[in-house]
Every structure is written in C-alpha cells, then in structure tokens.
C-alpha cells in the first residue's frame, strides 16, 4: 500500500530530566516507529521555539517533556504549528525495564487505541481523544512499521486523571498481558495554539506539586505543634500548687481515746549478760594445725 497519512512525532525533552524520564522517552520512541528524536532543549529558551524545531525536523506533532526543580515532570502534547496543545503533570512513571512484565510485542507493530467512555461525554476529553489518536496511532503502511496489530494502548479516566497502559494481545480470544510503560497524566490546561495561546480549558481539580508539598509540611508542623501544646499543659499541671483540703470536724467522732500508761523511769543500770565461750573453738584450732602439719609433711 501507499503511505498517505504522513504523521511524524517529535519526542524530546528539556535539560534537567532524571533517568526515569529518559527511559520513558526512549520507551515511547520504541513503541512509536513514526517518531523522531532531537537533542535536549535549553531551559532558558521559550517554548514557542519548539515549533521551529518541529518544522526543521519535518514533524507535525510533538511530545515534549519539561522538567522543573529536578523532581516535577510536565508533558506537552501539541499539534504544530497551528495547535491545539495540552499540558499535563506526569505522575507514577514505570518504564519497560522497571516493570519486568511478561509481555513482549513485535517492535514497530501498529497498536489499537482503547478509550474510556468518558472521552465521548466531555468536550475537553473529546479534544484530547483526537489529539491522542493523531499522536499515538502508527500510520498505515509506514516504512518503519510492521503490518501487524498485537498490542493495545488504553486511556482510562479515573480520579480526574488519565491513566495510560500498554497491553499485548497474546491469544486469539483477546487475552491481554501488560507490557509497559505506564504513567498517569494530570491535565493542567488546554491551549488553542501550539505551546501557548488562549486557554480553552483549565482543570479546576489540579493542584500544583508545590502546593501539595506545602500542605504536607503544614500538616506535619500542625501535628508537632499540637504535641508541644499537650506537653506544655502537662507541665503546667505538674507545677501547679496542690489544693489543700481543710480539716473535717466529723473525722474524730468515732475515735476512742486510749488509756494513758504511767511513765517508768529506770534508775539502776541493767546487768550485763554473761559471755558464753564456745567450747568447740580450741578443738577446731587444733584440727587446723594438724591438717597444716600433715600437708607440710606430704
């Protein structure tokens, strides 16, 4: 057949990414034969420069990984150069080498795309569905692709996030085994243009990682403060003066006074007890002397 749908996806990242992001990016390039790679982009450059990079690479779609603070990862999906584009926060990343799954699909094969029913109900999810279809689906008769369909990309909406999974079809009865990679996309904004422009949709449930870390710190600080206040109250109770209870006049009602005994004064010194000597002591001494003499003679 003739290769008509000439979709090319540029997959690259900014500087400062960690090893996990690098492996995820390499896994996506392996699963998508219609993708291209490029060198890392400097963080000082503006994002709209990516449109020129895509034009030079002859790509009309882009997946860009942006790292911030060496711990937060953001993913941009864009249709260059007209738009639209979407920005996600990437969470719970697990790569192909890390999961050690039993599945092993053919390299360069075309995937099936499976979407949650939620993608047909909400308008912003419908836009994302079309963007996912154009980016992740391998064009038919692509020179680097294989004419087989043996794995499935699933996009599921749970907890206001999009969960990505990759399964291999191992039997004719459509039994599935997970291959990897897997990650979770938390939608932030959808823009009309490519890497910018007017905002079409903003996620009201999104919480930035900085805010999440701040709330965790405040919760820990509140717990420590509460323990300190409890300790101070206990110390104040210990230092507080004890309440003295007055004497009860009814306590001595049933007491009976005892008879007073006459005081006897002893005028004469008491006689000393006679010392009784141990009669067996001289015999013990004599036995010890005899034993000593017997040892010396021996």
CSV table of C-alpha atoms in Angstrom, one decimal:
chain,number,residue,atom,x,y,z
A,1,UNK,CA,0.0,0.0,0.0
A,2,UNK,CA,0.9,3.6,-0.2
A,3,UNK,CA,1.9,5.7,2.8
A,4,UNK,CA,-0.7,8.5,2.8
A,5,UNK,CA,-1.1,9.6,6.4
A,6,UNK,CA,2.4,11.0,7.0
A,7,UNK,CA,2.2,11.8,10.7
A,8,UNK,CA,5.6,12.4,12.3
A,9,UNK,CA,6.0,12.9,16.1
A,10,UNK,CA,9.0,14.7,17.6
A,11,UNK,CA,9.8,13.3,21.1
A,12,UNK,CA,12.4,15.2,23.1
A,13,UNK,CA,12.9,16.9,26.4
A,14,UNK,CA,14.4,19.9,28.2
A,15,UNK,CA,17.6,19.7,30.2
A,16,UNK,CA,17.5,18.6,33.9
A,17,UNK,CA,15.4,15.4,33.5
A,18,UNK,CA,16.2,12.3,35.6
A,19,UNK,CA,17.0,8.7,34.4
A,20,UNK,CA,13.3,7.6,34.8
A,21,UNK,CA,12.1,10.3,32.3
A,22,UNK,CA,14.9,9.5,29.9
A,23,UNK,CA,13.9,5.8,29.9
A,24,UNK,CA,10.2,6.6,29.5
A,25,UNK,CA,11.1,8.8,26.5
A,26,UNK,CA,13.1,6.0,25.0
A,27,UNK,CA,10.2,3.6,25.5
A,28,UNK,CA,7.8,5.9,23.7
A,29,UNK,CA,10.3,6.1,20.8
A,30,UNK,CA,10.5,2.3,20.6
A,31,UNK,CA,6.7,1.9,20.6
A,32,UNK,CA,6.1,4.6,18.0
A,33,UNK,CA,8.0,3.9,14.8
A,34,UNK,CA,6.8,7.2,13.3
A,35,UNK,CA,8.6,9.3,16.0
A,36,UNK,CA,11.8,11.3,15.7
A,37,UNK,CA,14.4,12.3,18.3
A,38,UNK,CA,16.2,15.6,18.9
A,39,UNK,CA,18.8,17.0,21.3
A,40,UNK,CA,17.7,18.4,24.7
A,41,UNK,CA,16.4,21.9,24.7
A,42,UNK,CA,17.9,24.6,26.9
A,43,UNK,CA,15.5,25.7,29.7
A,44,UNK,CA,16.2,29.3,29.0
A,45,UNK,CA,14.6,29.1,25.6
A,46,UNK,CA,10.9,29.9,25.1
A,47,UNK,CA,8.5,27.1,24.3
A,48,UNK,CA,7.3,28.5,21.0
A,49,UNK,CA,10.8,27.8,19.7
A,50,UNK,CA,9.7,24.1,19.6
A,51,UNK,CA,7.5,24.9,16.6
A,52,UNK,CA,10.6,25.9,14.6
A,53,UNK,CA,12.4,22.7,15.7
A,54,UNK,CA,9.4,20.6,14.5
A,55,UNK,CA,9.4,22.4,11.2
A,56,UNK,CA,13.1,21.7,10.7
A,57,UNK,CA,12.6,18.0,11.6
A,58,UNK,CA,9.6,17.8,9.3
A,59,UNK,CA,7.2,16.8,12.1
A,60,UNK,CA,3.6,17.9,12.6
A,61,UNK,CA,3.1,16.5,16.2
A,62,UNK,CA,5.3,16.9,19.3
A,63,UNK,CA,5.7,15.3,22.7
A,64,UNK,CA,7.8,17.5,24.9
A,65,UNK,CA,8.9,16.6,28.4
A,66,UNK,CA,9.7,19.6,30.6
A,67,UNK,CA,11.5,19.1,34.0
A,68,UNK,CA,11.3,21.6,36.8
A,69,UNK,CA,13.1,21.5,40.2
A,70,UNK,CA,14.6,18.1,39.2
A,71,UNK,CA,11.5,16.4,40.6
A,72,UNK,CA,8.4,17.6,38.8
A,73,UNK,CA,7.8,16.4,35.2
A,74,UNK,CA,5.4,18.0,32.7
A,75,UNK,CA,4.4,16.7,29.3
A,76,UNK,CA,3.3,18.8,26.4
A,77,UNK,CA,1.2,17.3,23.6
A,78,UNK,CA,0.9,19.6,20.6
A,79,UNK,CA,-0.2,19.8,17.0
A,80,UNK,CA,2.3,22.0,15.5
A,81,UNK,CA,2.3,24.8,14.4
A,82,UNK,CA,-1.5,25.6,14.4
A,83,UNK,CA,-2.5,23.9,17.7
A,84,UNK,CA,-4.1,22.9,19.9
A,85,UNK,CA,-1.8,21.8,22.7
A,86,UNK,CA,-2.3,20.3,26.2
A,87,UNK,CA,-0.1,20.4,29.3
A,88,UNK,CA,0.0,17.6,31.7
A,89,UNK,CA,1.7,16.7,35.0
A,90,UNK,CA,3.2,13.2,34.7
A,91,UNK,CA,2.9,11.0,37.8
A,92,UNK,CA,3.6,7.4,38.8
A,93,UNK,CA,6.1,6.6,36.0
A,94,UNK,CA,7.1,3.0,35.4
A,95,UNK,CA,9.2,2.1,32.4
A,96,UNK,CA,9.6,-1.1,30.4
A,97,UNK,CA,12.8,-2.2,32.1
A,98,UNK,CA,11.4,-1.4,35.6
A,99,UNK,CA,8.2,-3.3,35.5
A,100,UNK,CA,9.7,-6.6,34.2
A,101,UNK,CA,6.4,-7.6,32.5
A,102,UNK,CA,6.0,-11.0,30.7
A,103,UNK,CA,4.6,-9.4,27.6
A,104,UNK,CA,6.8,-8.8,24.5
A,105,UNK,CA,5.2,-7.3,21.4
A,106,UNK,CA,6.7,-7.0,18.0
A,107,UNK,CA,8.9,-4.0,17.5
A,108,UNK,CA,7.3,-1.4,15.2
A,109,UNK,CA,3.8,-3.1,15.2
A,110,UNK,CA,0.7,-0.9,15.0
A,111,UNK,CA,-1.3,-0.5,18.2
A,112,UNK,CA,-5.0,-0.4,18.9
A,113,UNK,CA,-6.2,2.6,20.9
A,114,UNK,CA,-8.8,2.0,23.6
A,115,UNK,CA,-10.5,4.9,25.3
A,116,UNK,CA,-12.7,5.2,28.3
A,117,UNK,CA,-16.4,6.2,27.6
A,118,UNK,CA,-15.7,9.5,29.5
A,119,UNK,CA,-13.8,10.7,26.4
A,120,UNK,CA,-17.1,10.9,24.5
A,121,UNK,CA,-19.1,12.7,27.2
A,122,UNK,CA,-17.0,15.8,28.0
A,123,UNK,CA,-15.9,18.2,25.3
A,124,UNK,CA,-12.3,18.7,26.6
A,125,UNK,CA,-11.8,14.9,26.8
A,126,UNK,CA,-13.1,14.6,23.2
A,127,UNK,CA,-10.4,17.1,22.1
A,128,UNK,CA,-7.8,15.1,24.0
A,129,UNK,CA,-9.0,11.9,22.4
A,130,UNK,CA,-8.5,13.3,18.9
A,131,UNK,CA,-5.0,14.5,19.9
A,132,UNK,CA,-4.1,11.1,21.3
A,133,UNK,CA,-5.3,9.3,18.2
A,134,UNK,CA,-3.2,11.5,15.9
A,135,UNK,CA,-0.1,11.2,18.1
A,136,UNK,CA,0.0,7.6,19.3
A,137,UNK,CA,-1.5,5.7,16.4
A,138,UNK,CA,1.0,4.5,13.9
A,139,UNK,CA,0.1,5.5,10.3
A,140,UNK,CA,-0.8,2.6,8.0
A,141,UNK,CA,2.0,1.5,5.6
A,142,UNK,CA,4.6,3.4,7.5
A,143,UNK,CA,8.1,2.4,6.2
A,144,UNK,CA,9.4,1.5,9.7
A,145,UNK,CA,6.2,-0.1,10.9
A,146,UNK,CA,5.1,-3.8,10.8
A,147,UNK,CA,1.8,-4.8,9.2
A,148,UNK,CA,0.6,-6.4,12.5
A,149,UNK,CA,-1.6,-5.4,15.4
A,150,UNK,CA,-0.5,-7.1,18.6
A,151,UNK,CA,-0.8,-4.6,21.4
A,152,UNK,CA,-3.3,-2.0,22.8
A,153,UNK,CA,-2.8,1.5,24.2
A,154,UNK,CA,-5.5,2.1,26.8
A,155,UNK,CA,-6.5,5.6,28.1
A,156,UNK,CA,-8.7,5.5,31.2
A,157,UNK,CA,-10.2,8.4,33.2
A,158,UNK,CA,-10.1,7.8,36.9
A,159,UNK,CA,-9.8,10.3,39.8
A,160,UNK,CA,-9.8,13.2,37.3
A,161,UNK,CA,-6.6,11.8,35.7
A,162,UNK,CA,-5.8,9.9,32.5
A,163,UNK,CA,-4.1,6.5,33.1
A,164,UNK,CA,-2.0,5.2,30.3
A,165,UNK,CA,-1.4,1.4,30.0
A,166,UNK,CA,0.1,-0.8,27.2
A,167,UNK,CA,-1.2,-4.4,26.8
A,168,UNK,CA,-0.1,-7.2,24.5
A,169,UNK,CA,-2.7,-9.4,22.7
A,170,UNK,CA,-1.3,-12.9,23.2
A,171,UNK,CA,-4.2,-15.1,22.1
A,172,UNK,CA,-7.0,-15.2,19.5
A,173,UNK,CA,-9.5,-14.8,22.3
A,174,UNK,CA,-8.1,-11.3,23.0
A,175,UNK,CA,-6.5,-12.1,26.4
A,176,UNK,CA,-4.1,-9.3,27.4
A,177,UNK,CA,-0.8,-9.1,29.2
A,178,UNK,CA,0.6,-5.8,30.4
A,179,UNK,CA,3.9,-4.8,28.8
A,180,UNK,CA,4.6,-1.2,30.0
A,181,UNK,CA,5.4,1.6,30.2
A,182,UNK,CA,2.7,3.0,32.4
A,183,UNK,CA,2.1,6.6,33.7
A,184,UNK,CA,-0.6,8.9,34.9
A,185,UNK,CA,-1.4,12.3,33.2
A,186,UNK,CA,-2.9,15.0,35.3
A,187,UNK,CA,-4.4,17.6,32.9
A,188,UNK,CA,-3.5,21.2,33.7
A,189,UNK,CA,-4.6,23.3,30.7
A,190,UNK,CA,-5.5,23.1,27.0
A,191,UNK,CA,-4.3,25.9,24.8
A,192,UNK,CA,-5.7,27.0,21.4
A,193,UNK,CA,-2.2,27.5,19.9
A,194,UNK,CA,0.9,25.3,19.9
A,195,UNK,CA,2.7,25.8,23.2
A,196,UNK,CA,0.7,28.8,24.1
A,197,UNK,CA,-2.2,31.0,23.1
A,198,UNK,CA,-5.7,31.4,24.6
A,199,UNK,CA,-6.7,28.9,27.3
A,200,UNK,CA,-9.5,26.6,26.1
A,201,UNK,CA,-9.8,24.6,29.3
A,202,UNK,CA,-8.3,24.7,32.8
A,203,UNK,CA,-8.6,21.8,35.2
A,204,UNK,CA,-10.3,23.0,38.4
A,205,UNK,CA,-9.2,19.8,40.3
A,206,UNK,CA,-5.5,20.4,39.5
A,207,UNK,CA,-3.2,21.0,42.5
A,208,UNK,CA,0.4,22.0,41.8
A,209,UNK,CA,3.2,19.9,43.3
A,210,UNK,CA,4.5,23.0,45.2
A,211,UNK,CA,1.1,23.4,46.9
A,212,UNK,CA,0.9,19.7,47.6
A,213,UNK,CA,4.3,19.7,49.3
A,214,UNK,CA,3.4,22.9,51.2
A,215,UNK,CA,0.2,21.3,52.6
A,216,UNK,CA,2.2,18.2,53.7
A,217,UNK,CA,4.7,20.4,55.5
A,218,UNK,CA,1.8,22.4,57.2
A,219,UNK,CA,0.2,19.1,58.3
A,220,UNK,CA,3.4,17.9,59.9
A,221,UNK,CA,4.0,21.2,61.6
A,222,UNK,CA,0.5,21.3,63.0
A,223,UNK,CA,1.0,17.8,64.4
A,224,UNK,CA,4.2,18.8,66.1
A,225,UNK,CA,2.6,22.0,67.4
A,226,UNK,CA,-0.2,20.0,68.9
A,227,UNK,CA,2.1,17.6,70.7
A,228,UNK,CA,4.1,20.6,72.1
A,229,UNK,CA,0.9,22.2,73.4
A,230,UNK,CA,-0.1,19.0,75.2
A,231,UNK,CA,3.3,18.8,76.8
A,232,UNK,CA,3.1,22.4,78.0
A,233,UNK,CA,-0.3,21.7,79.5
A,234,UNK,CA,1.0,18.7,81.3
A,235,UNK,CA,4.0,20.6,82.7
A,236,UNK,CA,1.7,23.4,83.9
A,237,UNK,CA,-0.5,20.8,85.8
A,238,UNK,CA,2.6,19.4,87.5
A,239,UNK,CA,3.9,22.8,88.5
A,240,UNK,CA,0.5,24.0,89.8
A,241,UNK,CA,0.1,24.2,93.6
A,242,UNK,CA,-1.8,21.4,95.2
A,243,UNK,CA,-5.2,22.2,96.7
A,244,UNK,CA,-5.2,21.8,100.5
A,245,UNK,CA,-8.4,20.3,101.9
A,246,UNK,CA,-9.5,21.7,105.3
A,247,UNK,CA,-9.8,19.6,108.3
A,248,UNK,CA,-13.1,17.8,108.7
A,249,UNK,CA,-14.5,18.1,112.3
A,250,UNK,CA,-16.5,14.9,111.9
A,251,UNK,CA,-13.4,12.8,111.4
A,252,UNK,CA,-12.7,12.4,115.2
A,253,UNK,CA,-16.3,11.5,116.1
A,254,UNK,CA,-15.8,7.7,116.3
A,255,UNK,CA,-12.2,7.8,117.8
A,256,UNK,CA,-12.0,6.4,121.4
A,257,UNK,CA,-9.1,7.7,123.5
A,258,UNK,CA,-6.7,5.0,124.8
A,259,UNK,CA,-5.7,4.8,128.5
A,260,UNK,CA,-2.5,6.6,129.4
A,261,UNK,CA,0.2,4.3,130.6
A,262,UNK,CA,2.4,5.5,133.6
A,263,UNK,CA,5.9,6.6,132.6
A,264,UNK,CA,8.5,4.4,134.2
A,265,UNK,CA,12.0,5.8,134.8
A,266,UNK,CA,14.8,3.3,135.2
A,267,UNK,CA,17.3,4.5,137.8
A,268,UNK,CA,19.6,1.4,138.1
A,269,UNK,CA,21.9,0.3,135.3
A,270,UNK,CA,20.8,-3.1,133.8
A,271,UNK,CA,23.0,-6.1,134.5
A,272,UNK,CA,25.3,-7.2,131.7
A,273,UNK,CA,24.7,-10.6,130.2
A,274,UNK,CA,27.4,-13.3,130.9
A,275,UNK,CA,29.7,-14.1,128.0
A,276,UNK,CA,29.4,-17.7,127.0
A,277,UNK,CA,32.5,-19.1,125.5
A,278,UNK,CA,32.4,-21.7,122.7
A,279,UNK,CA,33.9,-24.9,124.0
A,280,UNK,CA,34.4,-26.3,120.5
A,281,UNK,CA,36.7,-23.5,119.4
A,282,UNK,CA,40.0,-24.9,120.8
A,283,UNK,CA,39.3,-28.2,119.1
A,284,UNK,CA,38.8,-26.5,115.8
A,285,UNK,CA,42.1,-24.7,116.1
A,286,UNK,CA,43.9,-27.9,117.0
A,287,UNK,CA,42.4,-29.7,113.9
A,288,UNK,CA,43.5,-26.9,111.6
A,289,UNK,CA,47.1,-27.1,113.0
A,290,UNK,CA,47.1,-30.9,112.5
A,291,UNK,CA,45.9,-30.6,108.9
A,292,UNK,CA,48.6,-27.9,108.2
A,293,UNK,CA,51.4,-30.2,109.6
A,294,UNK,CA,50.1,-33.1,107.5
A,295,UNK,CA,50.3,-31.0,104.3
A,296,UNK,CA,53.8,-29.9,105.1
A,297,UNK,CA,55.0,-33.4,105.7
A,298,UNK,CA,53.4,-34.6,102.5
